[in-house]
CSV table of C-alpha atoms in Angstrom, one decimal:
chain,number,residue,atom,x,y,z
A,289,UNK,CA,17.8,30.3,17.1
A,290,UNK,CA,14.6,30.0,15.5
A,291,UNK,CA,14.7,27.9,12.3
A,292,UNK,CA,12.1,28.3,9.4
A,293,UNK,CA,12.3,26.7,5.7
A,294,UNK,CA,9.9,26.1,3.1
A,295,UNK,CA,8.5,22.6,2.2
A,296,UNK,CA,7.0,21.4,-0.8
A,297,UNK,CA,3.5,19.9,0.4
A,298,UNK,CA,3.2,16.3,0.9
A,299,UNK,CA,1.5,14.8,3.6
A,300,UNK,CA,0.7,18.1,5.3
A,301,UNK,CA,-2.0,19.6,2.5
A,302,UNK,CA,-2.4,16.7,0.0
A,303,UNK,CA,-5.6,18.2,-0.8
A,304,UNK,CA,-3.7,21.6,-2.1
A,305,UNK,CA,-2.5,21.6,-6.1
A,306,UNK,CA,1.5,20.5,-6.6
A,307,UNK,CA,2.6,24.3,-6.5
A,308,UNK,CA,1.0,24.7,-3.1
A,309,UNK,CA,3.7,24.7,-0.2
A,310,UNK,CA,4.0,25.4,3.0
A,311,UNK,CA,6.5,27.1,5.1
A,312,UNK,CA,7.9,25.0,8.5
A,313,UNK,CA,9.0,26.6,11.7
A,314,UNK,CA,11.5,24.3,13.8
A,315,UNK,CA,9.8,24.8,17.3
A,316,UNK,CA,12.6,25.7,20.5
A,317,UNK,CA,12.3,25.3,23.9
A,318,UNK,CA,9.8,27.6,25.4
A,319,UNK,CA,7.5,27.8,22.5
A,320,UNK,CA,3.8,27.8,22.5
A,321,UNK,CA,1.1,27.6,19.7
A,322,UNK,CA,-0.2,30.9,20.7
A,323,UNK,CA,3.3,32.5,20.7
A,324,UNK,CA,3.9,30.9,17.0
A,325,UNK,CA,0.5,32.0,15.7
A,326,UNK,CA,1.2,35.5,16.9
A,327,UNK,CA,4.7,36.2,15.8
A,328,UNK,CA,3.8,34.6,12.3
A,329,UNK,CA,0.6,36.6,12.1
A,330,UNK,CA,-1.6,33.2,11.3
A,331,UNK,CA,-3.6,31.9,14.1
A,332,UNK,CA,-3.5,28.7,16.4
A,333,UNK,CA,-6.7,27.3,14.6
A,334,UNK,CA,-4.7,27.5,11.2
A,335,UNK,CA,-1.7,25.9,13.1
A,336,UNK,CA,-4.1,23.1,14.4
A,337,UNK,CA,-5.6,22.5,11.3
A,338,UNK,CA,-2.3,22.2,8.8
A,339,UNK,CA,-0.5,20.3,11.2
A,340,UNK,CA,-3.1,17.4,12.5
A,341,UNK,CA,-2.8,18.9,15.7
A,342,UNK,CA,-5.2,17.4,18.8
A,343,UNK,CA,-3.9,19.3,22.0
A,344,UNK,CA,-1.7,22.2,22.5
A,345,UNK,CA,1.6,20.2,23.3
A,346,UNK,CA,4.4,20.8,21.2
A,347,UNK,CA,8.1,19.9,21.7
A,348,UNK,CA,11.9,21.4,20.4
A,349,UNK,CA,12.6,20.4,17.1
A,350,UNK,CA,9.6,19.8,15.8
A,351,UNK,CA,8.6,20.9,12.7
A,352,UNK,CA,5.1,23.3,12.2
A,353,UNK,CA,3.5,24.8,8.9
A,354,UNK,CA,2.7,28.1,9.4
A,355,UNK,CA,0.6,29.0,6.5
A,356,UNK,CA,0.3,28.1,2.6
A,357,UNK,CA,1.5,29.3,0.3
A,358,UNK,CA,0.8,29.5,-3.6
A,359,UNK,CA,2.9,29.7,-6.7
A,360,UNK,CA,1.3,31.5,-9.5
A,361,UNK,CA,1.8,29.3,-12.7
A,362,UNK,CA,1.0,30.5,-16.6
A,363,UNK,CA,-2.7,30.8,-16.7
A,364,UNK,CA,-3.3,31.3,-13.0
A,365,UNK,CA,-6.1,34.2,-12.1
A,366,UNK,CA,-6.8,34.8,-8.6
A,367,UNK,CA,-10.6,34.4,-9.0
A,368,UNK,CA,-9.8,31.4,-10.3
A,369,UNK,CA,-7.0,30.8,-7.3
A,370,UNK,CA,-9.7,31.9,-4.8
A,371,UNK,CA,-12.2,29.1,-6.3
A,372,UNK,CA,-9.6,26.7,-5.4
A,373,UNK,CA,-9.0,27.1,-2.0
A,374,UNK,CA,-12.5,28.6,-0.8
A,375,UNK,CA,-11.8,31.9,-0.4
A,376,UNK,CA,-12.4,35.5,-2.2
A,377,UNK,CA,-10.8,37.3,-4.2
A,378,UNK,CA,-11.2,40.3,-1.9
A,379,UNK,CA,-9.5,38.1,1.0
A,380,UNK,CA,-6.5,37.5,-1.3
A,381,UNK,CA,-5.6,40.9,-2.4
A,382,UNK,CA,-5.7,42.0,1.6
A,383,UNK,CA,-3.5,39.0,3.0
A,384,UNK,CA,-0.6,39.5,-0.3
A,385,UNK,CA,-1.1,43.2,0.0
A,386,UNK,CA,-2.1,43.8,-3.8
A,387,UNK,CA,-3.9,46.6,-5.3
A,388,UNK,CA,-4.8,45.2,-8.2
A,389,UNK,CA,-5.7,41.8,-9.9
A,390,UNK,CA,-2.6,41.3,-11.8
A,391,UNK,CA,-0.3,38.2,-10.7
A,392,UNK,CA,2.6,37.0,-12.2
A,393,UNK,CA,3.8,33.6,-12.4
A,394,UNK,CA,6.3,32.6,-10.3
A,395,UNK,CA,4.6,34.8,-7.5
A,396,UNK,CA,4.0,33.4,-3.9
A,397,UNK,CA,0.7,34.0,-2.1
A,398,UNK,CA,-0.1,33.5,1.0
A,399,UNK,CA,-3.5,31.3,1.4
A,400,UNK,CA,-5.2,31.4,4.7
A,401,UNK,CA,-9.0,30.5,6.0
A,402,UNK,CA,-11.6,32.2,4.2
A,403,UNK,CA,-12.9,33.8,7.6
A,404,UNK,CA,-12.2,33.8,11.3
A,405,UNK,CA,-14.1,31.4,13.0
A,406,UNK,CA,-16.5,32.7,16.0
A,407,UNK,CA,-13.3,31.6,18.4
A,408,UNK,CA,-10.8,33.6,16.7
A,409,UNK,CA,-13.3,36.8,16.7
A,410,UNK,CA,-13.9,36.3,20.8
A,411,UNK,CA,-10.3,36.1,21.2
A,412,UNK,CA,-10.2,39.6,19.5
A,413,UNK,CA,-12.7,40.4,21.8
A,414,UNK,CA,-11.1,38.9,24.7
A,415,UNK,CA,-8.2,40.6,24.5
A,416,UNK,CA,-9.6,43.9,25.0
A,417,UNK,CA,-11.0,42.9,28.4
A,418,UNK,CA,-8.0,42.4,30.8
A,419,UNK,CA,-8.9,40.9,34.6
A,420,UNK,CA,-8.2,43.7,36.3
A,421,UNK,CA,-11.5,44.9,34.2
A,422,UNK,CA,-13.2,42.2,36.4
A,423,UNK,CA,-12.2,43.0,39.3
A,424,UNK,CA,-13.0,46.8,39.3
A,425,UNK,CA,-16.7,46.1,37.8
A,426,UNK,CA,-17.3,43.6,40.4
A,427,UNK,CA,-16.2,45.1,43.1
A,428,UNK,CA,-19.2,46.5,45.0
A,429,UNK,CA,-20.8,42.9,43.8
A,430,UNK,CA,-21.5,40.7,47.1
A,431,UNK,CA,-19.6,37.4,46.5
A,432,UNK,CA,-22.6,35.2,48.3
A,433,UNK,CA,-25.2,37.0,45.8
A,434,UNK,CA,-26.3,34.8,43.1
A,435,UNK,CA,-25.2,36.1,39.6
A,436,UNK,CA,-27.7,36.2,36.9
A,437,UNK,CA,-27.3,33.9,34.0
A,438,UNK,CA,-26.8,30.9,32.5
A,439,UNK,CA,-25.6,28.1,35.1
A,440,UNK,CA,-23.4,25.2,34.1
A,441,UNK,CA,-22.5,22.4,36.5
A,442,UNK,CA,-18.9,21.8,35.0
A,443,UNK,CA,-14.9,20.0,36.5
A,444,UNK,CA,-13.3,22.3,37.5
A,445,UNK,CA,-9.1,21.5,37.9
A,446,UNK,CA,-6.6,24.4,38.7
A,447,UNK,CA,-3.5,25.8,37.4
A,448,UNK,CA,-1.0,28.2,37.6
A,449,UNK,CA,1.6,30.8,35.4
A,450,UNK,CA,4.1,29.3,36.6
A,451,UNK,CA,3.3,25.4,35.4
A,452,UNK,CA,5.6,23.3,33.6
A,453,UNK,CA,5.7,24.3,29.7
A,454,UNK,CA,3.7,27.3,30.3
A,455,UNK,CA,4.6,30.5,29.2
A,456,UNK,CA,2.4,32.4,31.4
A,457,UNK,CA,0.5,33.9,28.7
A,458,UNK,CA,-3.2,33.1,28.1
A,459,UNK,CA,-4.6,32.0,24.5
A,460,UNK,CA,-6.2,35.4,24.4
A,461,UNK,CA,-3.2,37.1,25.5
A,462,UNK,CA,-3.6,38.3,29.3
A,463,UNK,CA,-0.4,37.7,31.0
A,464,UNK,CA,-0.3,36.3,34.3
A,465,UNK,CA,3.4,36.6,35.2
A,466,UNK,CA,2.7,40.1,35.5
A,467,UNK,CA,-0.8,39.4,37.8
A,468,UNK,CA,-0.7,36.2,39.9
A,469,UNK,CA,-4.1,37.3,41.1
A,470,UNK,CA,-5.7,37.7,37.8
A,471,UNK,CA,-8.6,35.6,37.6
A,472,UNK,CA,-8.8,33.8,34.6
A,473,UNK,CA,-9.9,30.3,33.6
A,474,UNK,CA,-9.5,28.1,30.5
A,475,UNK,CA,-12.3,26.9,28.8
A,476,UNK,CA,-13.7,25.0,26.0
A,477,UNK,CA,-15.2,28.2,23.8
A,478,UNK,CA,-17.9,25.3,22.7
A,479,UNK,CA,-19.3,25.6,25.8
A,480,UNK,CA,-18.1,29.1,27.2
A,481,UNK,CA,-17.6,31.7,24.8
A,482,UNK,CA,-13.8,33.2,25.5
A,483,UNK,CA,-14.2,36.9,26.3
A,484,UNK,CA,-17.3,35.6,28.9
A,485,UNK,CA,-17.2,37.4,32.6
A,486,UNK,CA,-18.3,34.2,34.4
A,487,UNK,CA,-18.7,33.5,38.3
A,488,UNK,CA,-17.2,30.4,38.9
A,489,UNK,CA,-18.8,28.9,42.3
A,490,UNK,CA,-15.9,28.9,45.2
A,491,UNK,CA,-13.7,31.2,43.3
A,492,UNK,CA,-15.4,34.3,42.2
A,493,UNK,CA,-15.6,36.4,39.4
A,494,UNK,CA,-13.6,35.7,36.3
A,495,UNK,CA,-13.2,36.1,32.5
A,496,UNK,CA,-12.8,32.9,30.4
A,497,UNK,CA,-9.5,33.8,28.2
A,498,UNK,CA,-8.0,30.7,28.2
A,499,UNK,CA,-8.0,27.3,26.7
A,500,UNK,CA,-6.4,23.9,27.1
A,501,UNK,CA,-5.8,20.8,25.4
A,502,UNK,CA,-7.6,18.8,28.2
A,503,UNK,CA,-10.6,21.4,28.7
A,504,UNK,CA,-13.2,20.0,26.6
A,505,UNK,CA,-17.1,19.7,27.4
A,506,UNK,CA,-17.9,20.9,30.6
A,507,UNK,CA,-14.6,21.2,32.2
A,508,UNK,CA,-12.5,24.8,33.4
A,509,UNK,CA,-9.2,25.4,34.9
A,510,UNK,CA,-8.9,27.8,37.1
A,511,UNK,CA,-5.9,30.2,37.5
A,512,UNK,CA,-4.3,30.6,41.4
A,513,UNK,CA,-1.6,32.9,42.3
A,514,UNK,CA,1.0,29.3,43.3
A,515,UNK,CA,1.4,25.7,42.5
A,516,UNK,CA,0.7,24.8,46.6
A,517,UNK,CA,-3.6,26.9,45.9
A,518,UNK,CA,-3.4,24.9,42.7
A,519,UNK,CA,-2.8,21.6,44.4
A,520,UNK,CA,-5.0,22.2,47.3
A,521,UNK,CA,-8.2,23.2,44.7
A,522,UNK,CA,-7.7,19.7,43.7
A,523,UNK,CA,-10.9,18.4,41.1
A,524,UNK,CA,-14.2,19.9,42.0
A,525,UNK,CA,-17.5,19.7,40.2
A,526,UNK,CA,-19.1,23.2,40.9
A,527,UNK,CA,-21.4,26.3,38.8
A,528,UNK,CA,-20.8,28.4,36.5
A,529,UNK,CA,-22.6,31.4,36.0
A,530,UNK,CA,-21.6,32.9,32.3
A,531,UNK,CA,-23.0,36.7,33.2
A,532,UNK,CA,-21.9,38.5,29.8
C-alpha cells in the first residue's frame, strides 16, 4: 500500500518559513522517480531538488517530499507569499486552483518551481514523439549515409526494459515493455536535448527519451530488445549525430 503523511519541514526545506511543510510518500517496491513525479503531478526535478537527491536510485520504505506546501497565517497575501518563494502570483492561483486573491488563514497551498526548466519542457515534447515515429521517417534513410548534424564522440553502454529495478518506462514516458525494438537511448539532456532524433553510430536511428543516474557528460545507453544484445554491446566509444 502506498503510504503518504505530511511533515513539518526540518532538514528537507530549512530555507522555507516555519509554516512551510512538506508532504512524504513512503516509496514500495517497484517504484521509480518518474512514476512518483507522475502520479503526484510534481516532476522528478522537484523530487531531486527537495530530497538532496544525486542519481535515480531509490529503495522501499524510504521516505520522499513530494511538494511544499504553505499554511496561510493572519496577515499572509499571496503577492506577498509569491515574493517569498520566487514565484508569481499568477503561478499560485493556477497550481491551488483559485479564482481570486483572497486566502484564508489556515489554508494550504501548494508551492512548486516558478517555471519548468528547459528539461522538463523537452520531456513534454518528447513525449509526443514515440519510436515508432523514428522508424517510419527513417525508413527510406540508407543506414551507411552520413546524417547531417552535430557529431559527438560519446561512451556508449547498453540496457534493457527488462533490467533490474527498471520499470520499463522511459523518463519521457515511451514504454518499452510494449516495444523491445524501440530505439531509444538515455542521455544527459546537458549535452543531448531529450526529444532529439539522433543516429547513434553502430545502432541506428533513435530518439533520446531517456535518462540515467550514471549518464552524465558525454555518455548514452542504448536500449536492446534482451539482456544477452545488452551484454554483447559491451562499452564502446562511437558518434552521435543529433539530426533534430
Amino acid at each position: 500500500m502506498k503510504k503518504i503523511v505530511a511533515t513539518l519541514a526540518t532538514g528537507i526545506i530549512l530555507a522555507s518559513p516555519l509554516n512551510a511543510y512538506a508532504f512524504d510518500y513512503e516509496v514500495i517496491k517497484g517504484d521509480t522517480l518518474w512514476g512518483i513525479a507522475n502520479e503526484y503531478d510534481t516532476t522528478v526535478d522537484s523530487l531531486y531538488e527537495l530530497n538532496n537527491l544525486d542519481s535515480d536510485l531509490i529503495y522501499p520504505k524510504q521516505k520522499l517530499a513530494i511538494y511544499k506546501k504553505y499554511l496561510v497565517e493572519k496577515g499572509d497575501t499571496l503577492y506577498g507569499i509569491s515574493k517569498q518563494h520566487d514565484v508569481t502570483v499568477e503561478e499560485l492561483k493556477a497550481w491551488n486552483e483559485l479564482t481570486s486573491d483572497l486566502i484564508l488563514v489556515g489554508q494550504e497551498l501548494i508551492i512548486e518551481q516558478a517555471e519548468e526548466n528547459n528539461e522538463e519542457k523537452a520531456v513534454a515534447a518528447a513525449k509526443s514523439i514515440q519510436p515508432t515515429e523514428v522508424k517510419s521517417s527513417t525508413a527510406n534513410k540508407d543506414e551507411n549515409q552520413q546524417p547531417e548534424g552535430k557529431t559527438l564522440s560519446v561512451v556508449a553502454t547498453a540496457y534493457t526494459a527488462e533490467c533490474e529495478g527498471c520499470t520499463g518506462i522511459t523518463y519521457t514516458g515511451i514504454n518499452l515493455n510494449e516495444d523491445r525494438n524501440a530505439k531509444v537511448i538515455a542521455v544527459d539532456p546537458n549535452v543531448i536535448p531529450l526529444g532529439s532524433k539522433v543516429y547513434v553510430e553502430g545502432y541506428g536511428y533513435a530518439i533520446a527519451g531517456d535518462i540515467g543516474g550514471a549518464i552524465k557528460g558525454n555518455r548514452i545507453d542504448i536500449h536492446l530488445p534482451t539482456t544477452e544484445e545488452a551484454l554483447n554491446w559491451g562499452v564502446k566509444e562511437v558518434k552521435v549525430t543529433i539530426v533534430e
